[in-house]
mmCIF file of C-alpha atoms in Angstrom:
data_model
loop_
_atom_site.group_PDB
_atom_site.id
_atom_site.type_symbol
_atom_site.label_atom_id
_atom_site.label_comp_id
_atom_site.label_asym_id
_atom_site.label_seq_id
_atom_site.Cartn_x
_atom_site.Cartn_y
_atom_site.Cartn_z
ATOM 1 C CA MET A 1 -84.896 -54.317 -21.921
ATOM 2 C CA ALA A 2 -85.078 -57.409 -23.621
ATOM 3 C CA LYS A 3 -88.377 -59.756 -22.947
ATOM 4 C CA LYS A 4 -87.397 -63.604 -23.756
ATOM 5 C CA VAL A 5 -89.877 -65.923 -24.762
ATOM 6 C CA THR A 6 -89.932 -69.273 -24.211
ATOM 7 C CA ARG A 7 -92.052 -71.884 -26.003
ATOM 8 C CA GLN A 8 -92.198 -75.157 -24.862
ATOM 9 C CA VAL A 9 -91.903 -78.868 -26.875
ATOM 10 C CA ASN A 10 -94.029 -81.366 -25.520
ATOM 11 C CA ALA A 11 -94.018 -84.746 -26.889
ATOM 12 C CA GLU A 12 -94.190 -88.499 -25.617
ATOM 13 C CA ILE A 13 -91.938 -91.553 -26.136
ATOM 14 C CA PHE A 14 -94.231 -95.223 -26.686
ATOM 15 C CA ASP A 15 -92.998 -98.649 -27.120
ATOM 16 C CA PHE A 16 -95.095 -99.576 -30.346
ATOM 17 C CA SER A 17 -96.794 -101.955 -28.029
ATOM 18 C CA GLU A 18 -98.269 -99.201 -26.385
ATOM 19 C CA LEU A 19 -100.210 -97.656 -29.555
ATOM 20 C CA ASP A 20 -103.982 -98.506 -30.222
ATOM 21 C CA ALA A 21 -105.003 -100.603 -33.015
ATOM 22 C CA THR A 22 -105.512 -97.386 -35.748
ATOM 23 C CA GLU A 23 -102.295 -95.871 -34.402
ATOM 24 C CA GLN A 24 -100.338 -99.267 -34.812
ATOM 25 C CA SER A 25 -101.688 -99.675 -38.264
ATOM 26 C CA LEU A 26 -100.780 -96.269 -39.424
ATOM 27 C CA VAL A 27 -96.780 -96.507 -38.144
ATOM 28 C CA SER A 28 -96.858 -100.096 -40.103
ATOM 29 C CA GLN A 29 -98.359 -98.527 -43.194
ATOM 30 C CA ALA A 30 -95.333 -95.828 -43.237
ATOM 31 C CA ARG A 31 -92.804 -98.106 -42.388
ATOM 32 C CA GLN A 32 -94.138 -100.242 -45.696
ATOM 33 C CA ALA A 33 -94.020 -97.064 -47.123
ATOM 34 C CA VAL A 34 -90.490 -96.537 -46.919
ATOM 35 C CA SER A 35 -90.023 -99.443 -49.047
ATOM 36 C CA ASN A 36 -91.680 -97.149 -52.007
ATOM 37 C CA ALA A 37 -89.052 -94.336 -51.160
ATOM 38 C CA TYR A 38 -87.454 -93.476 -55.037
ATOM 39 C CA ALA A 39 -84.330 -92.009 -53.010
ATOM 40 C CA PRO A 40 -81.193 -92.554 -55.794
ATOM 41 C CA TYR A 41 -79.311 -89.628 -54.128
ATOM 42 C CA SER A 42 -79.830 -89.720 -50.784
ATOM 43 C CA ASN A 43 -80.016 -93.287 -50.175
ATOM 44 C CA PHE A 44 -82.344 -91.687 -47.184
ATOM 45 C CA HIS A 45 -86.074 -93.306 -47.208
ATOM 46 C CA VAL A 46 -89.314 -92.195 -45.796
ATOM 47 C CA GLY A 47 -92.581 -93.255 -45.593
ATOM 48 C CA SER A 48 -95.797 -91.193 -44.553
ATOM 49 C CA VAL A 49 -99.531 -92.044 -43.925
ATOM 50 C CA VAL A 50 -101.748 -89.516 -43.429
ATOM 51 C CA LEU A 51 -105.551 -90.468 -41.571
ATOM 52 C CA LEU A 52 -107.868 -89.053 -42.642
ATOM 53 C CA ALA A 53 -111.175 -87.836 -40.089
ATOM 54 C CA ASN A 54 -113.233 -90.495 -42.887
ATOM 55 C CA GLY A 55 -110.855 -92.928 -41.968
ATOM 56 C CA GLU A 56 -108.728 -92.905 -45.230
ATOM 57 C CA LYS A 57 -105.258 -93.470 -45.137
ATOM 58 C CA ILE A 58 -103.086 -91.837 -47.905
ATOM 59 C CA GLN A 59 -99.294 -92.850 -48.176
ATOM 60 C CA GLY A 60 -96.540 -91.164 -49.536
ATOM 61 C CA SER A 61 -93.019 -91.419 -49.888
ATOM 62 C CA ASN A 62 -90.003 -89.165 -50.422
ATOM 63 C CA GLN A 63 -89.040 -88.915 -53.949
ATOM 64 C CA GLU A 64 -85.838 -87.768 -55.445
ATOM 65 C CA ASN A 65 -84.840 -85.900 -58.680
ATOM 66 C CA ALA A 66 -81.218 -85.164 -59.816
ATOM 67 C CA ALA A 67 -82.819 -81.498 -59.956
ATOM 68 C CA TYR A 68 -82.852 -81.477 -56.440
ATOM 69 C CA PRO A 69 -85.628 -78.547 -55.700
ATOM 70 C CA SER A 70 -87.667 -80.933 -57.446
ATOM 71 C CA GLY A 71 -88.154 -83.509 -55.562
ATOM 72 C CA LEU A 72 -90.511 -83.910 -52.509
ATOM 73 C CA CYS A 73 -90.599 -85.635 -49.000
ATOM 74 C CA ALA A 74 -93.143 -87.993 -47.773
ATOM 75 C CA GLU A 75 -94.504 -86.204 -45.764
ATOM 76 C CA ARG A 76 -96.070 -83.485 -48.870
ATOM 77 C CA VAL A 77 -96.620 -86.864 -51.121
ATOM 78 C CA ALA A 78 -98.857 -87.566 -48.790
ATOM 79 C CA ILE A 79 -100.536 -84.777 -47.649
ATOM 80 C CA PHE A 80 -101.171 -83.059 -51.372
ATOM 81 C CA SER A 81 -102.570 -86.601 -51.979
ATOM 82 C CA ALA A 82 -104.694 -86.386 -49.056
ATOM 83 C CA GLY A 83 -105.861 -82.372 -50.581
ATOM 84 C CA ALA A 84 -106.360 -83.338 -53.973
ATOM 85 C CA ASN A 85 -108.121 -86.055 -53.474
ATOM 86 C CA TYR A 86 -110.116 -85.950 -50.493
ATOM 87 C CA PRO A 87 -109.873 -81.875 -49.908
ATOM 88 C CA ASP A 88 -113.271 -81.654 -47.357
ATOM 89 C CA GLU A 89 -111.553 -83.964 -44.990
ATOM 90 C CA ALA A 90 -109.511 -83.052 -42.065
ATOM 91 C CA ILE A 91 -106.224 -84.929 -41.312
ATOM 92 C CA VAL A 92 -106.307 -86.428 -37.861
ATOM 93 C CA LYS A 93 -102.981 -88.025 -38.173
ATOM 94 C CA ILE A 94 -99.794 -88.757 -39.896
ATOM 95 C CA ALA A 95 -97.614 -91.281 -39.586
ATOM 96 C CA ILE A 96 -93.489 -90.918 -40.239
ATOM 97 C CA ALA A 97 -90.954 -93.313 -40.441
ATOM 98 C CA ALA A 98 -87.250 -92.967 -42.333
ATOM 99 C CA LYS A 99 -84.697 -95.901 -42.870
ATOM 100 C CA PRO A 100 -81.484 -95.247 -44.422
ATOM 101 C CA ALA A 101 -80.970 -97.306 -47.843
ATOM 102 C CA LYS A 102 -78.972 -100.166 -45.503
ATOM 103 C CA ALA A 103 -80.022 -99.591 -42.234
ATOM 104 C CA ASN A 104 -81.252 -102.145 -40.225
ATOM 105 C CA ASP A 105 -83.755 -100.209 -38.247
ATOM 106 C CA TYR A 106 -85.188 -96.777 -38.377
ATOM 107 C CA VAL A 107 -84.107 -93.458 -37.625
ATOM 108 C CA MET A 108 -85.951 -90.554 -35.704
ATOM 109 C CA ALA A 109 -86.000 -88.307 -38.933
ATOM 110 C CA SER A 110 -88.160 -85.126 -38.087
ATOM 111 C CA SER A 111 -89.622 -83.107 -40.559
ATOM 112 C CA CYS A 112 -88.274 -80.359 -42.391
ATOM 113 C CA GLY A 113 -88.986 -76.868 -43.016
ATOM 114 C CA ASN A 114 -91.036 -77.356 -45.953
ATOM 115 C CA CYS A 115 -93.260 -80.288 -44.091
ATOM 116 C CA ARG A 116 -94.084 -79.054 -41.550
ATOM 117 C CA GLN A 117 -94.893 -75.223 -42.868
ATOM 118 C CA ALA A 118 -97.401 -77.940 -44.822
ATOM 119 C CA MET A 119 -98.479 -79.583 -42.233
ATOM 120 C CA MET A 120 -99.170 -75.902 -40.349
ATOM 121 C CA GLU A 121 -101.414 -74.928 -43.556
ATOM 122 C CA TYR A 122 -103.603 -78.050 -43.085
ATOM 123 C CA GLN A 123 -103.942 -77.604 -39.838
ATOM 124 C CA SER A 124 -104.969 -73.771 -39.643
ATOM 125 C CA LYS A 125 -107.351 -75.270 -43.016
ATOM 126 C CA GLN A 126 -109.008 -77.251 -41.038
ATOM 127 C CA SER A 127 -108.652 -75.860 -37.300
ATOM 128 C CA SER A 128 -108.310 -78.791 -35.566
ATOM 129 C CA GLU A 129 -105.019 -80.310 -34.179
ATOM 130 C CA ILE A 130 -103.069 -82.602 -36.339
ATOM 131 C CA GLU A 131 -101.081 -85.249 -34.189
ATOM 132 C CA LEU A 132 -97.791 -86.622 -35.283
ATOM 133 C CA LEU A 133 -96.034 -90.201 -34.894
ATOM 134 C CA PHE A 134 -92.570 -90.488 -35.390
ATOM 135 C CA VAL A 135 -91.219 -93.774 -35.853
ATOM 136 C CA GLN A 136 -87.902 -94.031 -33.948
ATOM 137 C CA PRO A 137 -85.420 -96.902 -33.340
ATOM 138 C CA ASN A 138 -85.952 -99.811 -31.228
ATOM 139 C CA ASP A 139 -89.400 -99.949 -31.962
ATOM 140 C CA GLN A 140 -90.431 -96.271 -29.998
ATOM 141 C CA ILE A 141 -92.457 -94.047 -31.562
ATOM 142 C CA MET A 142 -92.397 -90.358 -30.348
ATOM 143 C CA LYS A 143 -95.793 -88.409 -30.378
ATOM 144 C CA THR A 144 -96.319 -85.208 -30.493
ATOM 145 C CA THR A 145 -98.594 -82.189 -32.975
ATOM 146 C CA VAL A 146 -97.699 -79.936 -35.596
ATOM 147 C CA ARG A 147 -98.182 -76.831 -33.640
ATOM 148 C CA ASP A 148 -95.315 -78.108 -31.395
ATOM 149 C CA LEU A 149 -93.121 -79.414 -34.105
ATOM 150 C CA LEU A 150 -93.208 -75.598 -34.968
ATOM 151 C CA PRO A 151 -93.825 -73.460 -32.139
ATOM 152 C CA PHE A 152 -93.088 -70.534 -33.857
ATOM 153 C CA GLY A 153 -95.002 -71.105 -36.895
ATOM 154 C CA PHE A 154 -96.671 -68.745 -39.164
ATOM 155 C CA ASP A 155 -100.280 -70.012 -40.688
ATOM 156 C CA SER A 156 -103.437 -67.645 -41.841
ATOM 157 C CA GLU A 157 -103.952 -66.076 -38.405
ATOM 158 C CA SER A 158 -100.921 -64.640 -38.922
ATOM 159 C CA LEU A 159 -101.797 -62.940 -41.832
ATOM 160 C CA LEU A 160 -104.755 -61.488 -40.181
ATOM 161 C CA LYS A 161 -102.854 -59.738 -38.339
ATOM 162 C CA PHE A 162 -101.392 -57.556 -41.344
ATOM 163 C CA GLN A 163 -105.269 -57.096 -42.665
ATOM 164 C CA PRO A 164 -106.964 -53.373 -42.600
#
């Protein structure tokens, strides 16, 4: 007989003004990073900021390419830059903002599957949870975690199950 498995996704919605000073700074920088996006094909601009345990903040923005698979999302630009420049520093939080080119307000744009998997890898590597801050319309911010965003994620622990 089949057994039902349920995983609950947890997230909270806050007004920007309810965030602490560090989170407000991250969200503001993610919004700023949106303007650095190179998105001539989708016209969908995304900015991201990674906060490291040492206090460093690394910005990223989506970078498109006419050969579509060659582009990279804002989250991975920031995460990979952090990993390349600060390989031993844990990622504490990531703020993500998105806005269509001609829109007046930000839209909620959850990270794609590739970005979720990349975040899961870094979370597994550092053995500590990464908090996510998604900018939504009307100055709202959704807080969640990588584990909540990817509830059936595949990480290094998953591979250990198959080791002899």
